PDB file of C-alpha atoms in Angstrom:
ATOM      1  CA  MET R   1      27.935 -15.601  42.422  1.00  0.00           C
ATOM      2  CA  SER R   2      25.071 -18.092  42.319  1.00  0.00           C
ATOM      3  CA  GLU R   3      26.311 -20.001  45.352  1.00  0.00           C
ATOM      4  CA  ARG R   4      25.570 -17.068  47.650  1.00  0.00           C
ATOM      5  CA  LYS R   5      21.800 -17.524  47.143  1.00  0.00           C
ATOM      6  CA  VAL R   6      21.576 -21.141  48.243  1.00  0.00           C
ATOM      7  CA  LEU R   7      20.665 -22.205  51.770  1.00  0.00           C
ATOM      8  CA  ASN R   8      22.823 -25.338  52.002  1.00  0.00           C
ATOM      9  CA  LYS R   9      26.568 -24.893  51.820  1.00  0.00           C
ATOM     10  CA  TYR R  10      29.031 -27.573  50.780  1.00  0.00           C
ATOM     11  CA  PHE R  11      31.065 -29.191  53.526  1.00  0.00           C
ATOM     12  CA  PRO R  12      33.960 -31.463  52.561  1.00  0.00           C
ATOM     13  CA  PRO R  13      34.099 -35.002  53.993  1.00  0.00           C
ATOM     14  CA  ASP R  14      37.047 -34.210  56.231  1.00  0.00           C
ATOM     15  CA  PHE R  15      35.362 -31.151  57.798  1.00  0.00           C
ATOM     16  CA  ASP R  16      35.801 -31.018  61.600  1.00  0.00           C
ATOM     17  CA  PRO R  17      33.904 -28.152  63.332  1.00  0.00           C
ATOM     18  CA  SER R  18      35.921 -28.594  66.530  1.00  0.00           C
ATOM     19  CA  LYS R  19      39.016 -27.313  64.762  1.00  0.00           C
ATOM     20  CA  ILE R  20      37.342 -23.942  64.056  1.00  0.00           C
ATOM     21  CA  PRO R  21      38.675 -21.399  66.578  1.00  0.00           C
ATOM     22  CA  ARG R  22      36.042 -19.579  68.609  1.00  0.00           C
ATOM     23  CA  ARG R  23      36.193 -15.834  68.528  1.00  0.00           C
ATOM     24  CA  SER R  24      36.470 -14.069  71.835  1.00  0.00           C
ATOM     25  CA  GLN R  25      33.520 -11.835  72.789  1.00  0.00           C
ATOM     26  CA  PRO R  26      32.920  -9.779  75.927  1.00  0.00           C
ATOM     27  CA  LYS R  27      30.653 -11.290  78.514  1.00  0.00           C
ATOM     28  CA  ASN R  28      27.942  -8.613  78.121  1.00  0.00           C
ATOM     29  CA  SER R  29      28.180  -7.731  74.451  1.00  0.00           C
ATOM     30  CA  GLN R  30      25.628  -5.480  72.728  1.00  0.00           C
ATOM     31  CA  GLN R  31      23.813  -6.174  69.502  1.00  0.00           C
ATOM     32  CA  VAL R  32      22.404  -3.641  67.065  1.00  0.00           C
ATOM     33  CA  VAL R  33      18.735  -4.385  66.395  1.00  0.00           C
ATOM     34  CA  ARG R  34      15.888  -2.636  64.620  1.00  0.00           C
ATOM     35  CA  LEU R  35      12.820  -2.113  66.811  1.00  0.00           C
ATOM     36  CA  MET R  36       9.782   0.081  67.390  1.00  0.00           C
ATOM     37  CA  ALA R  37       9.053   2.082  70.507  1.00  0.00           C
ATOM     38  CA  PRO R  38       6.882  -0.198  72.708  1.00  0.00           C
ATOM     39  CA  PHE R  39       5.049   2.722  74.362  1.00  0.00           C
ATOM     40  CA  SER R  40       4.619   6.459  73.960  1.00  0.00           C
ATOM     41  CA  MET R  41       7.127   8.444  75.971  1.00  0.00           C
ATOM     42  CA  ARG R  42       8.485  11.959  76.520  1.00  0.00           C
ATOM     43  CA  CYS R  43      12.169  12.828  76.546  1.00  0.00           C
ATOM     44  CA  THR R  44      13.225  14.280  79.913  1.00  0.00           C
ATOM     45  CA  THR R  45      16.027  16.332  78.282  1.00  0.00           C
ATOM     46  CA  CYS R  46      14.178  18.298  75.598  1.00  0.00           C
ATOM     47  CA  GLY R  47      10.524  17.365  76.204  1.00  0.00           C
ATOM     48  CA  GLU R  48      10.060  15.760  72.773  1.00  0.00           C
ATOM     49  CA  TYR R  49       7.190  13.286  72.492  1.00  0.00           C
ATOM     50  CA  ILE R  50       7.991   9.900  70.963  1.00  0.00           C
ATOM     51  CA  TYR R  51       4.902   8.019  69.894  1.00  0.00           C
ATOM     52  CA  LYS R  52       4.393   4.276  70.093  1.00  0.00           C
ATOM     53  CA  GLY R  53       5.565   2.380  67.024  1.00  0.00           C
ATOM     54  CA  LYS R  54       8.325   4.745  65.925  1.00  0.00           C
ATOM     55  CA  LYS R  55      11.296   2.793  64.533  1.00  0.00           C
ATOM     56  CA  PHE R  56      14.805   3.040  65.967  1.00  0.00           C
ATOM     57  CA  ASN R  57      18.199   1.446  65.499  1.00  0.00           C
ATOM     58  CA  ALA R  58      18.787   0.280  69.080  1.00  0.00           C
ATOM     59  CA  ARG R  59      21.478  -1.518  71.027  1.00  0.00           C
ATOM     60  CA  LYS R  60      20.385  -4.593  72.933  1.00  0.00           C
ATOM     61  CA  GLU R  61      22.048  -6.200  75.932  1.00  0.00           C
ATOM     62  CA  THR R  62      21.201  -8.675  78.698  1.00  0.00           C
ATOM     63  CA  VAL R  63      20.634  -7.225  82.143  1.00  0.00           C
ATOM     64  CA  GLU R  64      23.034  -8.818  84.610  1.00  0.00           C
ATOM     65  CA  GLY R  65      21.701 -10.081  87.910  1.00  0.00           C
ATOM     66  CA  GLU R  66      18.002  -9.659  86.997  1.00  0.00           C
ATOM     67  CA  THR R  67      15.744 -12.528  85.999  1.00  0.00           C
ATOM     68  CA  TYR R  68      12.097 -13.427  86.434  1.00  0.00           C
ATOM     69  CA  PHE R  69      11.635 -17.139  87.133  1.00  0.00           C
ATOM     70  CA  GLY R  70      14.613 -17.917  84.932  1.00  0.00           C
ATOM     71  CA  ILE R  71      13.526 -15.521  82.135  1.00  0.00           C
ATOM     72  CA  LYS R  72      16.222 -13.134  81.004  1.00  0.00           C
ATOM     73  CA  ILE R  73      15.576  -9.389  81.020  1.00  0.00           C
ATOM     74  CA  PHE R  74      16.895  -7.313  78.132  1.00  0.00           C
ATOM     75  CA  ARG R  75      17.779  -3.623  78.016  1.00  0.00           C
ATOM     76  CA  PHE R  76      17.532  -1.408  74.908  1.00  0.00           C
ATOM     77  CA  TYR R  77      19.317   1.866  74.153  1.00  0.00           C
ATOM     78  CA  ILE R  78      17.818   4.402  71.746  1.00  0.00           C
ATOM     79  CA  LYS R  79      18.360   8.109  71.033  1.00  0.00           C
ATOM     80  CA  CYS R  80      15.880  10.970  71.120  1.00  0.00           C
ATOM     81  CA  THR R  81      14.804  12.095  67.666  1.00  0.00           C
ATOM     82  CA  LEU R  82      15.308  15.782  68.554  1.00  0.00           C
ATOM     83  CA  CYS R  83      18.237  16.120  70.948  1.00  0.00           C
ATOM     84  CA  SER R  84      19.878  12.677  70.458  1.00  0.00           C
ATOM     85  CA  ALA R  85      19.861  12.059  74.217  1.00  0.00           C
ATOM     86  CA  GLU R  86      20.189   8.421  75.232  1.00  0.00           C
ATOM     87  CA  ILE R  87      16.997   6.677  76.357  1.00  0.00           C
ATOM     88  CA  THR R  88      16.905   3.224  77.902  1.00  0.00           C
ATOM     89  CA  PHE R  89      14.058   0.847  78.679  1.00  0.00           C
ATOM     90  CA  LYS R  90      13.926  -2.847  79.550  1.00  0.00           C
ATOM     91  CA  THR R  91      11.546  -5.747  79.363  1.00  0.00           C
ATOM     92  CA  ASP R  92       9.082  -6.552  82.164  1.00  0.00           C
ATOM     93  CA  PRO R  93       8.143 -10.254  82.007  1.00  0.00           C
ATOM     94  CA  LYS R  94       6.043 -10.008  85.165  1.00  0.00           C
ATOM     95  CA  ASN R  95       3.496  -7.683  83.550  1.00  0.00           C
ATOM     96  CA  THR R  96       4.249  -8.758  79.950  1.00  0.00           C
ATOM     97  CA  ASP R  97       5.226  -5.177  79.169  1.00  0.00           C
ATOM     98  CA  TYR R  98       8.192  -2.783  78.977  1.00  0.00           C
ATOM     99  CA  GLN R  99       9.491  -0.463  81.659  1.00  0.00           C
ATOM    100  CA  ALA R 100      11.011   2.982  81.077  1.00  0.00           C
ATOM    101  CA  GLU R 101      14.377   3.158  82.824  1.00  0.00           C
ATOM    102  CA  HIS R 102      16.376   6.285  81.963  1.00  0.00           C
ATOM    103  CA  GLY R 103      16.183   9.352  79.705  1.00  0.00           C
ATOM    104  CA  ALA R 104      12.407   9.326  79.121  1.00  0.00           C
ATOM    105  CA  GLN R 105       9.154   9.276  81.038  1.00  0.00           C
ATOM    106  CA  ARG R 106       6.246   7.104  80.009  1.00  0.00           C
ATOM    107  CA  ASN R 107       3.046   8.926  79.129  1.00  0.00           C
ATOM    108  CA  PHE R 108       0.127   8.591  81.545  1.00  0.00           C
ATOM    109  CA  GLU R 109      -2.110   5.612  80.761  1.00  0.00           C
ATOM    110  CA  PRO R 110      -5.134   5.592  83.088  1.00  0.00           C
ATOM    111  CA  TRP R 111      -6.263   2.033  82.312  1.00  0.00           C
ATOM    112  CA  ARG R 112      -2.983   0.673  83.637  1.00  0.00           C
ATOM    113  CA  ASP R 113      -3.496   2.468  86.939  1.00  0.00           C
ATOM    114  CA  GLU R 114      -7.059   1.140  87.156  1.00  0.00           C
ATOM    115  CA  GLN R 115      -5.865  -2.410  86.615  1.00  0.00           C
ATOM    116  CA  ALA R 116      -3.189  -1.976  89.268  1.00  0.00           C
ATOM    117  CA  VAL R 117      -5.732  -0.585  91.769  1.00  0.00           C
ATOM    118  CA  GLU R 118      -8.153  -3.436  91.089  1.00  0.00           C
ATOM    119  CA  GLU R 119      -5.423  -5.989  91.571  1.00  0.00           C
ATOM    120  CA  GLU R 120      -4.371  -4.396  94.874  1.00  0.00           C
ATOM    121  CA  ASP R 121      -7.958  -4.348  96.127  1.00  0.00           C
ATOM    122  CA  ARG R 122      -8.437  -7.987  95.230  1.00  0.00           C
ATOM    123  CA  LEU R 123      -5.259  -9.032  97.038  1.00  0.00           C
ATOM    124  CA  ALA R 124      -6.191  -6.986 100.112  1.00  0.00           C
ATOM    125  CA  LYS R 125      -9.650  -8.561 100.157  1.00  0.00           C
ATOM    126  CA  LEU R 126      -8.244 -12.076  99.967  1.00  0.00           C
ATOM    127  CA  GLU R 127      -5.794 -11.353 102.752  1.00  0.00           C
ATOM    128  CA  GLU R 128      -8.529  -9.930 104.960  1.00  0.00           C
ATOM    129  CA  GLU R 129     -10.791 -12.944 104.381  1.00  0.00           C
ATOM    130  CA  GLU R 130      -8.009 -15.345 105.340  1.00  0.00           C
ATOM    131  CA  ASN R 131      -7.519 -13.612 108.698  1.00  0.00           C
ATOM    132  CA  ASN R 132     -11.212 -12.963 109.507  1.00  0.00           C
ATOM    133  CA  PRO R 133     -13.787 -15.736 108.756  1.00  0.00           C
ATOM    134  CA  MET R 134     -16.733 -13.466 109.613  1.00  0.00           C
ATOM    135  CA  LYS R 135     -15.539 -10.940 107.071  1.00  0.00           C
ATOM    136  CA  ALA R 136     -15.357 -13.700 104.450  1.00  0.00           C
ATOM    137  CA  LEU R 137     -18.972 -14.711 105.246  1.00  0.00           C
ATOM    138  CA  GLU R 138     -20.095 -11.093 105.015  1.00  0.00           C
ATOM    139  CA  ASN R 139     -18.361 -10.682 101.669  1.00  0.00           C
ATOM    140  CA  ARG R 140     -19.986 -13.826 100.298  1.00  0.00           C
ATOM    141  CA  THR R 141     -23.417 -12.600 101.456  1.00  0.00           C
ATOM    142  CA  THR R 142     -22.841  -9.241  99.804  1.00  0.00           C
ATOM    143  CA  ASP R 143     -21.723 -10.905  96.581  1.00  0.00           C
ATOM    144  CA  SER R 144     -24.777 -13.188  96.497  1.00  0.00           C
ATOM    145  CA  LYS R 145     -27.112 -10.218  97.101  1.00  0.00           C
ATOM    146  CA  ARG R 146     -25.422  -8.290  94.304  1.00  0.00           C
ATOM    147  CA  GLU R 147     -25.867 -11.250  91.949  1.00  0.00           C
ATOM    148  CA  MET R 148     -29.566 -11.478  92.824  1.00  0.00           C
ATOM    149  CA  ASP R 149     -30.026  -7.768  92.137  1.00  0.00           C
ATOM    150  CA  VAL R 150     -28.269  -8.143  88.805  1.00  0.00           C
ATOM    151  CA  LEU R 151     -30.486 -11.104  87.854  1.00  0.00           C
ATOM    152  CA  ASP R 152     -33.651  -9.184  88.832  1.00  0.00           C
ATOM    153  CA  ALA R 153     -32.577  -6.197  86.767  1.00  0.00           C
ATOM    154  CA  LEU R 154     -31.816  -8.464  83.817  1.00  0.00           C
ATOM    155  CA  HIS R 155     -35.244 -10.114  84.141  1.00  0.00           C
ATOM    156  CA  ASP R 156     -36.953  -6.696  84.177  1.00  0.00           C
ATOM    157  CA  ILE R 157     -35.051  -5.618  81.072  1.00  0.00           C
ATOM    158  CA  ARG R 158     -36.032  -8.795  79.235  1.00  0.00           C
ATOM    159  CA  ALA R 159     -39.696  -8.392  80.222  1.00  0.00           C
ATOM    160  CA  ARG R 160     -39.679  -4.743  79.088  1.00  0.00           C
ATOM    161  CA  ASN R 161     -38.122  -5.674  75.762  1.00  0.00           C
ATOM    162  CA  ALA R 162     -40.671  -8.443  75.219  1.00  0.00           C
ATOM    163  CA  ARG R 163     -43.533  -6.039  76.028  1.00  0.00           C
ATOM    164  CA  ASN R 164     -42.157  -3.445  73.642  1.00  0.00           C
ATOM    165  CA  GLU R 165     -41.825  -6.032  70.890  1.00  0.00           C
ATOM    166  CA  ARG R 166     -45.405  -7.212  71.441  1.00  0.00           C
ATOM    167  CA  PHE R 167     -46.685  -3.628  71.423  1.00  0.00           C
ATOM    168  CA  ASP R 168     -44.800  -2.949  68.230  1.00  0.00           C
ATOM    169  CA  GLN R 169     -46.370  -5.986  66.584  1.00  0.00           C
ATOM    170  CA  ASP R 170     -49.872  -4.967  67.649  1.00  0.00           C
ATOM    171  CA  GLU R 171     -49.343  -1.431  66.437  1.00  0.00           C
ATOM    172  CA  LEU R 172     -47.975  -2.666  63.143  1.00  0.00           C
ATOM    173  CA  GLN R 173     -50.962  -4.973  62.685  1.00  0.00           C
ATOM    174  CA  GLY R 174     -53.346  -2.080  63.383  1.00  0.00           C
ATOM    175  CA  ILE R 175     -51.610   0.130  60.839  1.00  0.00           C
ATOM    176  CA  LEU R 176     -51.748  -2.688  58.284  1.00  0.00           C
ATOM    177  CA  ASP R 177     -55.476  -3.242  58.859  1.00  0.00           C
ATOM    178  CA  ALA R 178     -56.211   0.480  58.494  1.00  0.00           C
ATOM    179  CA  ARG R 179     -54.238   0.582  55.284  1.00  0.00           C
ATOM    180  CA  LEU R 180     -56.131  -2.404  53.901  1.00  0.00           C
ATOM    181  CA  GLU R 181     -59.452  -0.715  54.749  1.00  0.00           C
ATOM    182  CA  VAL R 182     -58.392   2.428  52.925  1.00  0.00           C
ATOM    183  CA  LEU R 183     -57.386   0.384  49.897  1.00  0.00           C
ATOM    184  CA  ASP R 184     -60.732  -1.442  49.917  1.00  0.00           C
ATOM    185  CA  GLU R 185     -62.616   1.860  50.053  1.00  0.00           C
ATOM    186  CA  GLU R 186     -60.563   3.252  47.177  1.00  0.00           C
ATOM    187  CA  GLU R 187     -61.228   0.138  45.122  1.00  0.00           C
ATOM    188  CA  GLN R 188     -64.982   0.309  45.783  1.00  0.00           C
ATOM    189  CA  GLN R 189     -65.052   4.001  44.872  1.00  0.00           C
ATOM    190  CA  LYS R 190     -63.217   3.230  41.655  1.00  0.00           C
ATOM    191  CA  LYS R 191     -65.702   0.484  40.774  1.00  0.00           C
ATOM    192  CA  LEU R 192     -68.655   2.854  41.386  1.00  0.00           C
ATOM    193  CA  GLU R 193     -67.116   5.495  39.131  1.00  0.00           C
ATOM    194  CA  GLU R 194     -66.569   2.941  36.368  1.00  0.00           C
ATOM    195  CA  GLU R 195     -70.183   1.763  36.643  1.00  0.00           C
ATOM    196  CA  GLU R 196     -71.460   5.359  36.419  1.00  0.00           C
ATOM    197  CA  ASP R 197     -69.298   5.980  33.332  1.00  0.00           C
ATOM    198  CA  GLU R 198     -70.626   2.838  31.628  1.00  0.00           C
ATOM    199  CA  LYS R 199     -74.227   3.819  32.445  1.00  0.00           C
ATOM    200  CA  MET R 200     -73.722   7.294  30.972  1.00  0.00           C
ATOM    201  CA  VAL R 201     -72.178   5.843  27.810  1.00  0.00           C
ATOM    202  CA  ARG R 202     -75.110   3.447  27.363  1.00  0.00           C
ATOM    203  CA  GLU R 203     -77.622   6.309  27.755  1.00  0.00           C
ATOM    204  CA  VAL R 204     -75.780   8.426  25.179  1.00  0.00           C
ATOM    205  CA  PHE R 205     -75.713   5.627  22.600  1.00  0.00           C
ATOM    206  CA  SER R 206     -79.387   4.759  23.200  1.00  0.00           C
ATOM    207  CA  LYS R 207     -80.372   8.431  22.570  1.00  0.00           C
ATOM    208  CA  ALA R 208     -78.252   8.525  19.411  1.00  0.00           C
ATOM    209  CA  ARG R 209     -79.957   5.449  18.001  1.00  0.00           C
ATOM    210  CA  ALA R 210     -83.463   6.814  18.800  1.00  0.00           C
ATOM    211  CA  GLY R 211     -82.725  10.136  17.026  1.00  0.00           C
ATOM    212  CA  ARG R 212     -83.263  12.161  20.123  1.00  0.00           C
ATOM    213  CA  PRO R 213     -81.234  15.306  20.780  1.00  0.00           C
ATOM    214  CA  ILE R 214     -77.837  14.741  22.353  1.00  0.00           C
ATOM    215  CA  ALA R 215     -76.483  17.219  24.862  1.00  0.00           C
ATOM    216  CA  THR R 216     -73.234  18.819  23.793  1.00  0.00           C
ATOM    217  CA  GLY R 217     -70.715  21.037  25.506  1.00  0.00           C
ATOM    218  CA  SER R 218     -72.151  24.260  24.010  1.00  0.00           C
ATOM    219  CA  GLY R 219     -75.519  23.628  25.617  1.00  0.00           C
ATOM    220  CA  ALA R 220     -77.507  23.452  22.328  1.00  0.00           C
ATOM    221  CA  PRO R 221     -79.172  20.103  21.568  1.00  0.00           C
ATOM    222  CA  ARG R 222     -78.166  18.348  18.379  1.00  0.00           C
ATOM    223  CA  LEU R 223     -80.151  15.678  16.541  1.00  0.00           C
ATOM    224  CA  ALA R 224     -78.495  12.443  15.706  1.00  0.00           C
ATOM    225  CA  GLU R 225     -78.214  12.186  11.934  1.00  0.00           C
ATOM    226  CA  GLU R 226     -77.374   9.347   9.628  1.00  0.00           C
ATOM    227  CA  PRO R 227     -74.067   9.556   7.781  1.00  0.00           C
ATOM    228  CA  PRO R 228     -74.447  11.323   4.366  1.00  0.00           C
ATOM    229  CA  ALA R 229     -74.684   9.139   1.233  1.00  0.00           C
ATOM    230  CA  VAL R 230     -73.311   9.965  -2.225  1.00  0.00           C
ATOM    231  CA  LYS R 231     -75.099   8.938  -5.416  1.00  0.00           C
ATOM    232  CA  ARG R 232     -73.227   8.235  -8.629  1.00  0.00           C
ATOM    233  CA  LYS R 233     -74.544   7.446 -12.114  1.00  0.00           C
ATOM    234  CA  ALA R 234     -73.667   4.063 -13.561  1.00  0.00           C
ATOM    235  CA  ASP R 235     -72.711   3.357 -17.218  1.00  0.00           C
ATOM    236  CA  SER R 236     -76.314   2.405 -18.099  1.00  0.00           C
ATOM    237  CA  ASP R 237     -79.049   5.041 -18.260  1.00  0.00           C
ATOM    238  CA  SER R 238     -81.554   2.912 -16.352  1.00  0.00           C
ATOM    239  CA  PRO R 239     -82.735   4.506 -13.096  1.00  0.00           C
ATOM    240  CA  ALA R 240     -82.482   1.135 -11.374  1.00  0.00           C
ATOM    241  CA  ALA R 241     -78.749   1.229 -11.823  1.00  0.00           C
ATOM    242  CA  ALA R 242     -78.374   4.246  -9.562  1.00  0.00           C
ATOM    243  CA  VAL R 243     -76.909   3.092  -6.267  1.00  0.00           C
ATOM    244  CA  THR R 244     -75.778   4.845  -3.168  1.00  0.00           C
ATOM    245  CA  ALA R 245     -72.127   4.667  -2.267  1.00  0.00           C
ATOM    246  CA  PRO R 246     -70.199   5.964   0.718  1.00  0.00           C
ATOM    247  CA  ALA R 247     -68.476   9.311   0.437  1.00  0.00           C
ATOM    248  CA  LYS R 248     -65.050   7.784   0.428  1.00  0.00           C
ATOM    249  CA  ALA R 249     -65.757   5.511  -2.632  1.00  0.00           C
ATOM    250  CA  THR R 250     -63.314   6.085  -5.521  1.00  0.00           C
ATOM    251  CA  MET R 251     -64.180   6.027  -9.292  1.00  0.00           C
ATOM    252  CA  PRO R 252     -62.507   3.280 -11.401  1.00  0.00           C
ATOM    253  CA  PRO R 253     -59.760   4.524 -13.752  1.00  0.00           C
ATOM    254  CA  PRO R 254     -60.788   5.012 -17.471  1.00  0.00           C
ATOM    255  CA  LYS R 255     -59.804   2.324 -19.946  1.00  0.00           C
ATOM    256  CA  LYS R 256     -57.092   3.207 -22.431  1.00  0.00           C
ATOM    257  CA  LYS R 257     -57.685   2.663 -26.111  1.00  0.00           C
ATOM    258  CA  LYS R 258     -55.713   0.053 -27.990  1.00  0.00           C
ATOM    259  CA  THR R 259     -54.067   2.653 -30.204  1.00  0.00           C
ATOM    260  CA  GLU R 260     -52.824   4.633 -27.262  1.00  0.00           C
ATOM    261  CA  LEU R 261     -51.579   1.426 -25.643  1.00  0.00           C
ATOM    262  CA  ALA R 262     -49.878   0.419 -28.902  1.00  0.00           C
ATOM    263  CA  ASN R 263     -48.219   3.808 -29.269  1.00  0.00           C
ATOM    264  CA  VAL R 264     -46.956   3.612 -25.717  1.00  0.00           C
ATOM    265  CA  LEU R 265     -45.594   0.078 -26.205  1.00  0.00           C
ATOM    266  CA  GLY R 266     -44.246   0.800 -29.697  1.00  0.00           C
ATOM    267  CA  ILE R 267     -46.295  -1.915 -31.499  1.00  0.00           C
ATOM    268  CA  LYS R 268     -47.572  -1.499 -35.096  1.00  0.00           C
ATOM    269  CA  LEU R 269     -51.154  -2.598 -35.734  1.00  0.00           C
ATOM    270  CA  LYS R 270     -52.154  -4.381 -38.959  1.00  0.00           C
ATOM    271  CA  GLY R 271     -55.405  -5.000 -40.755  1.00  0.00           C
ATOM    272  CA  LYS R 272     -58.656  -4.184 -39.141  1.00  0.00           C
ATOM    273  CA  ALA R 273     -57.056  -2.945 -36.003  1.00  0.00           C
ATOM    274  CA  LYS R 274     -55.216  -0.296 -38.004  1.00  0.00           C
ATOM    275  CA  ALA R 275     -58.307   0.659 -39.931  1.00  0.00           C
ATOM    276  CA  LYS R 276     -60.314   0.998 -36.775  1.00  0.00           C
ATOM    277  CA  ALA R 277     -57.637   3.266 -35.430  1.00  0.00           C
TER     278      ALA R 277
END
């Protein structure tokens, strides 16, 4: 089974392809191909719409007696998805497109008609210019005038755009300058307020140091007072030993006696130490 997956088959040395008989096929044989609808169409039998790109199993054949500069034209047979009516269309090498032939009608496509009309007008114009030289001169004059008008309009549009861009830049610069001025004013105002606050603080501290009354929120003046001092008595009875200490000063812890320390540590005292105890 593995040999069916390879691309190269084995050919014996004595292989002669001319000895292989050719199978007989009809002159205009059909092939079954898988394709998509090349354009949107409507079935003329039941009115069903078939959109472009729908897949079909189609039969393909070569059109006899029709070629375009040696290019073969092919015909395809499909069936309607609703009523199974046969629909045929063929290739159109001239317009690089497909042409509905039987069983369906191509949906209206306005851009194709516009292209066809433009092509017809161009051919008619060329034919008229070949037969009438004055008409050709008139057409060239009209074309040159139209080109000049187009160039003038383009120049006006460019000038207008440049003017609008310049105006936008000037306006933006004006807005930026105004914003900078506002920021400068705000900064100066902030500096003045800070200076006033510092001046007020200095006045308050100067009054507090001089002992003058300080204005409070209740409206009653209050004298600046020194922080209270606490006096404590030292171990000696001399009055010179009395010193002032801040209110938050803490007293030193009392010393423990040796006996209490010995009892806590579990040590026995001997001699004078025991007698003193």
